[in-house]
Tab-separated table of C-alpha atoms in Angstrom:
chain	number	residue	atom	x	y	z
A	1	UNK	CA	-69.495	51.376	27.273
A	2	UNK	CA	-69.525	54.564	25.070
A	3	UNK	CA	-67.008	57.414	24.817
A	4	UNK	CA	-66.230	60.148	22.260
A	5	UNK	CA	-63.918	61.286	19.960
A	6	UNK	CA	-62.031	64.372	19.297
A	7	UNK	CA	-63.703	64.959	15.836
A	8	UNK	CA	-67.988	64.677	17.156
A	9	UNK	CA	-67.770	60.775	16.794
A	10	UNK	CA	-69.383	58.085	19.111
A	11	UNK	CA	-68.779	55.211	19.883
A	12	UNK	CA	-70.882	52.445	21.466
A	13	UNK	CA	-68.774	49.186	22.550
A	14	UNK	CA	-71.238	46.302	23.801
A	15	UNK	CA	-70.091	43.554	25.400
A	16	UNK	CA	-66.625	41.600	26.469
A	17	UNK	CA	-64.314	40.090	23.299
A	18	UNK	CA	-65.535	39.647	20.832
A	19	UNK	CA	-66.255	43.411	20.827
A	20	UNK	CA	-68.942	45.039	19.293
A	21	UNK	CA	-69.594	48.900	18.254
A	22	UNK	CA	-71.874	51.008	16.970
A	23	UNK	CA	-70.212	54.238	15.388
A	24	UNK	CA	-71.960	57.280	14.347
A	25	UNK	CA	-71.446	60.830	13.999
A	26	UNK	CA	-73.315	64.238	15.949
A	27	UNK	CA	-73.375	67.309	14.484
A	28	UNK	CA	-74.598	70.779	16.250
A	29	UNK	CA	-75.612	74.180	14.743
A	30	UNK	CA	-76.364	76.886	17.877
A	31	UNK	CA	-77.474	80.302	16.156
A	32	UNK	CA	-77.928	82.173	19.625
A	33	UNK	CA	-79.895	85.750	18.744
A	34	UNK	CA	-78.774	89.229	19.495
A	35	UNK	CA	-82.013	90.166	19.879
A	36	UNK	CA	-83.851	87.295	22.304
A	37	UNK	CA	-82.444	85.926	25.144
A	38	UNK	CA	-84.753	82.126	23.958
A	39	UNK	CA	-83.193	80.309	21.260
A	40	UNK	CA	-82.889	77.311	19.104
A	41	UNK	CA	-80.430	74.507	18.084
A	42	UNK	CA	-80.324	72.140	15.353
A	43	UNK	CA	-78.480	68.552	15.676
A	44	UNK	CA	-78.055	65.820	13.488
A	45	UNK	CA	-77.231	62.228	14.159
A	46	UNK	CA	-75.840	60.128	10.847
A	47	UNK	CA	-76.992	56.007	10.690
A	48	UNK	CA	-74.797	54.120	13.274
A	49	UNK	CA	-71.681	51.955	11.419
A	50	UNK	CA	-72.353	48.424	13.813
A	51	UNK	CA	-70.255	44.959	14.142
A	52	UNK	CA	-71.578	41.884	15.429
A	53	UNK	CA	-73.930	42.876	17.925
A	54	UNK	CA	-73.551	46.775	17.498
A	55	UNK	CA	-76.970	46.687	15.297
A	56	UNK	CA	-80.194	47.212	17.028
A	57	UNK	CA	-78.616	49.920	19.871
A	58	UNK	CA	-81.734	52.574	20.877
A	59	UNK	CA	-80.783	55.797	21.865
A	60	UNK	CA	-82.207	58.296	24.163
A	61	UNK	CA	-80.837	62.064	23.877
A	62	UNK	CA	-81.553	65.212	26.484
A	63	UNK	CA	-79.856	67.999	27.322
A	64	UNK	CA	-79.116	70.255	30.462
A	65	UNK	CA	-77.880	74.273	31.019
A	66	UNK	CA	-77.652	76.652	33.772
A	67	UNK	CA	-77.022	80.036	34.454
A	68	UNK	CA	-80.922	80.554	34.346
A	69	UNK	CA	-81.785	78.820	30.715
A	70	UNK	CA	-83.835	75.690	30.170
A	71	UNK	CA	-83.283	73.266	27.655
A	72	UNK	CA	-85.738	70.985	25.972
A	73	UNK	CA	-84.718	67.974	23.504
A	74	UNK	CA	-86.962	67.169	20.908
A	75	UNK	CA	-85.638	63.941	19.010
A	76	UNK	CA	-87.254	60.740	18.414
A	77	UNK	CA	-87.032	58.206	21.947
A	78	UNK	CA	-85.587	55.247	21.445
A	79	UNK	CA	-84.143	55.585	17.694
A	80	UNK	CA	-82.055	52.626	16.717
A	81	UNK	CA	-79.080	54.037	15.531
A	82	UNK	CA	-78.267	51.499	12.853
A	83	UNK	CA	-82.285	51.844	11.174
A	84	UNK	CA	-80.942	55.324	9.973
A	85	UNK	CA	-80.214	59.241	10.088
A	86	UNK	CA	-82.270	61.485	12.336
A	87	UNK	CA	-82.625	64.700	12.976
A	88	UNK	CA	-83.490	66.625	16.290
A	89	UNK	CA	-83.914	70.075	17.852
A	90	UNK	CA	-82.795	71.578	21.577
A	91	UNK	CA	-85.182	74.877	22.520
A	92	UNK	CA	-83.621	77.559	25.181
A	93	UNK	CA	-85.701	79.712	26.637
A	94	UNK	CA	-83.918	81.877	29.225
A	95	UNK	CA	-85.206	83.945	33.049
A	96	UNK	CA	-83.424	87.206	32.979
A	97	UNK	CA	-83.845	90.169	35.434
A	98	UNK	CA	-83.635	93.417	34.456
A	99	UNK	CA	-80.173	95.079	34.322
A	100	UNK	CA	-78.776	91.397	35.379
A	101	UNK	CA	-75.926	89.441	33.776
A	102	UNK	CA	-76.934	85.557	34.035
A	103	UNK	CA	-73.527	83.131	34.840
A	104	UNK	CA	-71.709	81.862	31.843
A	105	UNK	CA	-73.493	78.516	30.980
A	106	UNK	CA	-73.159	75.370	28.419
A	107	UNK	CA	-75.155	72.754	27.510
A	108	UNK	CA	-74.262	69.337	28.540
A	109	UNK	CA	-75.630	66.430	26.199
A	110	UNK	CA	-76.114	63.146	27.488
A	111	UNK	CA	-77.036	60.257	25.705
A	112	UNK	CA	-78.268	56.919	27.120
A	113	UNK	CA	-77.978	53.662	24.918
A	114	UNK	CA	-79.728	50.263	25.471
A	115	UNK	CA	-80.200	47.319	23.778
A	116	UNK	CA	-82.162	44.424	25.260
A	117	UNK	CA	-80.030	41.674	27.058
A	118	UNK	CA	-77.137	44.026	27.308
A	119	UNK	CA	-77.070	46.668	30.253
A	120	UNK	CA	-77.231	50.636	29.242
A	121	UNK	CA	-74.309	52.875	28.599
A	122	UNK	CA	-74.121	56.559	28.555
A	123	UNK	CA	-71.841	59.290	27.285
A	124	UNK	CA	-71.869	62.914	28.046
A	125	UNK	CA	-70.131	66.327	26.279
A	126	UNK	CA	-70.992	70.041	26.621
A	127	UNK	CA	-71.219	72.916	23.893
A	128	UNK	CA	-69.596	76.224	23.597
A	129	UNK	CA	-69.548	78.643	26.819
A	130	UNK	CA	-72.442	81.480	26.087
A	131	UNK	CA	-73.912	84.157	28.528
A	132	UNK	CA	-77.178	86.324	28.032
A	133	UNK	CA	-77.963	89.263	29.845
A	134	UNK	CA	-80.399	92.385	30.017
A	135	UNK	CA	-77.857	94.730	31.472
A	136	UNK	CA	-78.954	97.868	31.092
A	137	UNK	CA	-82.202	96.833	32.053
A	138	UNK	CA	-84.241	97.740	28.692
A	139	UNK	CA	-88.142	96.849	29.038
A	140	UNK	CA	-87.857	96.041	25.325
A	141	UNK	CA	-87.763	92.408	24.482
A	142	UNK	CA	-85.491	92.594	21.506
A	143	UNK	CA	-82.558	94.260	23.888
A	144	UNK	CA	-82.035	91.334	25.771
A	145	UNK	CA	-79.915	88.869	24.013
A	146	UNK	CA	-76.985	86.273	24.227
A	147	UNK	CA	-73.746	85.820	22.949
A	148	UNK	CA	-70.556	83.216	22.814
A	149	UNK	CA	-68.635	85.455	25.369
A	150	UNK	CA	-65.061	83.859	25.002
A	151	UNK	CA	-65.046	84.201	20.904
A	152	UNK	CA	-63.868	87.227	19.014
A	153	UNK	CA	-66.053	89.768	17.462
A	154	UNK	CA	-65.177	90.918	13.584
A	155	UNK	CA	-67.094	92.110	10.931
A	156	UNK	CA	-66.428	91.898	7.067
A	157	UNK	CA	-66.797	95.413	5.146
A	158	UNK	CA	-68.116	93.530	1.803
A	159	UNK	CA	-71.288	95.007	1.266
A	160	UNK	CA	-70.728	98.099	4.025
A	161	UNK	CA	-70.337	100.837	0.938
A	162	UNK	CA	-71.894	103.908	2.754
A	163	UNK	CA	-70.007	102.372	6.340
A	164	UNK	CA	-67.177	100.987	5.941
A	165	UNK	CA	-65.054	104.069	5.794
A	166	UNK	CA	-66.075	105.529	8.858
A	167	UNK	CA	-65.382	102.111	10.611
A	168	UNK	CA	-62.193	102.297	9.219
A	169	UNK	CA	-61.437	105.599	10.638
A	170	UNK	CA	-62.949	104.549	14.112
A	171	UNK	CA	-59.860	101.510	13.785
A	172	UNK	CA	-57.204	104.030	13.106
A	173	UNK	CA	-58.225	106.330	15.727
A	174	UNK	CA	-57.526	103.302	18.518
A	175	UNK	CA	-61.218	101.893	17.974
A	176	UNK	CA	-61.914	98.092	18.063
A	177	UNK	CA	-65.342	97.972	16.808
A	178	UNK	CA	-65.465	94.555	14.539
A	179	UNK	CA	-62.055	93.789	15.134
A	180	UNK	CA	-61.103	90.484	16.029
A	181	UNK	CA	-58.637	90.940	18.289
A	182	UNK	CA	-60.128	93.791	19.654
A	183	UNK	CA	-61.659	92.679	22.903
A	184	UNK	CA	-65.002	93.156	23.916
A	185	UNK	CA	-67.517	92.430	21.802
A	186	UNK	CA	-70.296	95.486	20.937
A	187	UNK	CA	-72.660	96.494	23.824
A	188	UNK	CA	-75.551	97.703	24.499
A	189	UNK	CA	-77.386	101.256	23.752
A	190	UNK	CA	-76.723	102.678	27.641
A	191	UNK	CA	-78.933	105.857	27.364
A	192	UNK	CA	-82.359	104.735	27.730
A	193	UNK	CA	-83.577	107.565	26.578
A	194	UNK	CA	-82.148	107.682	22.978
A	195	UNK	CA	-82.893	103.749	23.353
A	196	UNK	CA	-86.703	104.013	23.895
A	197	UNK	CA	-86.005	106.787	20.365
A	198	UNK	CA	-84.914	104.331	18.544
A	199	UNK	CA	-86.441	101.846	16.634
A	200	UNK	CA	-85.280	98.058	17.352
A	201	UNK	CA	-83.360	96.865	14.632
């Protein structure tokens, strides 16, 4: 049996009483990219804390999304959690049509957990909600991109000396641009024409 905690633990319980477990912690970093709708995510898994029979538990990680992104594990097969730490990577590359919005989408995790003479549990858990899209149909690369739809947008003016007045000003006047309570997030250039005149940032 395995299940999860509230605070990115696992747990692996093997066998009737006397029970046995195998504890160990996950940790994700996403960094989705304004500018690309394919993206990367980092994940660490620490050296499994075992009782009695909890030592010598493999594990087998992959991962699953939607709303027209793939996801590809890369993490050692069949790592025993108790040997150690290890470290693995998901890649997302994303299909998106020209001035399309793809569905909201998440990743679900599942991991699978053997250990000879014992039969396999599993556990599964999903990441944030994020959404890419091409909206306004650029044909440049870097103007498709993907975001965490459901989080606020802000912005810090430390370091904005030449800016931050005039954003400022844009707040007073009933703007919302990097404020976090402001509702949507920043969009898109929607001229195409001043967008194919401007260089990508």
């Amino acid at each position: 049996m395995a299940d999860q905690s509230d605070t990115g633990q696992l747990r692996v319980t093997i066998g009737a009483a006397p029970r046995a477990q195998a504890n160990f912690d996950v940790k994700h970093q996403m960094t989705l990219k304004a500018n690309s709708a394919n993206w990367s995510e980092k994940f660490y898994v620490s050296k499994a804390r075992t009782t009695r029979a909890g030592s010598g538990v493999a594990v087998n990680i992959t991962a699953a999304s939607a709303g027209g992104t793939k996801a590809t594990v890369h993490f050692p097969r069949g790592h025993i959690l108790s040997s150690s730490a290890a470290d693995g990577t998901v890649g997302y590359t994303t299909s998106i049509a020209s001035k399309k919005i793809n569905p909201k989408a998440k990743t679900t995790y599942a991991y699978t957990f053997t250990k000879p003479g014992y039969s396999p549990g599993s556990v599964t858990y999903n990441s944030a909600v994020y959404r890419c899209d091409n909206y306004y149909g650029s044909t440049k690369a870097s103007r498709a991109g993907c975001a965490v739809p459901d989080v606020p947008t802000g912005v810090s003016m430390a370091g904005l000396a030449h800016i931050d007045e005039g954003i400022r000003k844009l707040r007073a006047n009933g703007g919302h641009y990097g404020d976090p309570n402001g509702g949507k997030p920043l969009h898109w250039m929607i001229n195409k024409k001043q967008e194919d005149a401007t260089p990508s940032t």
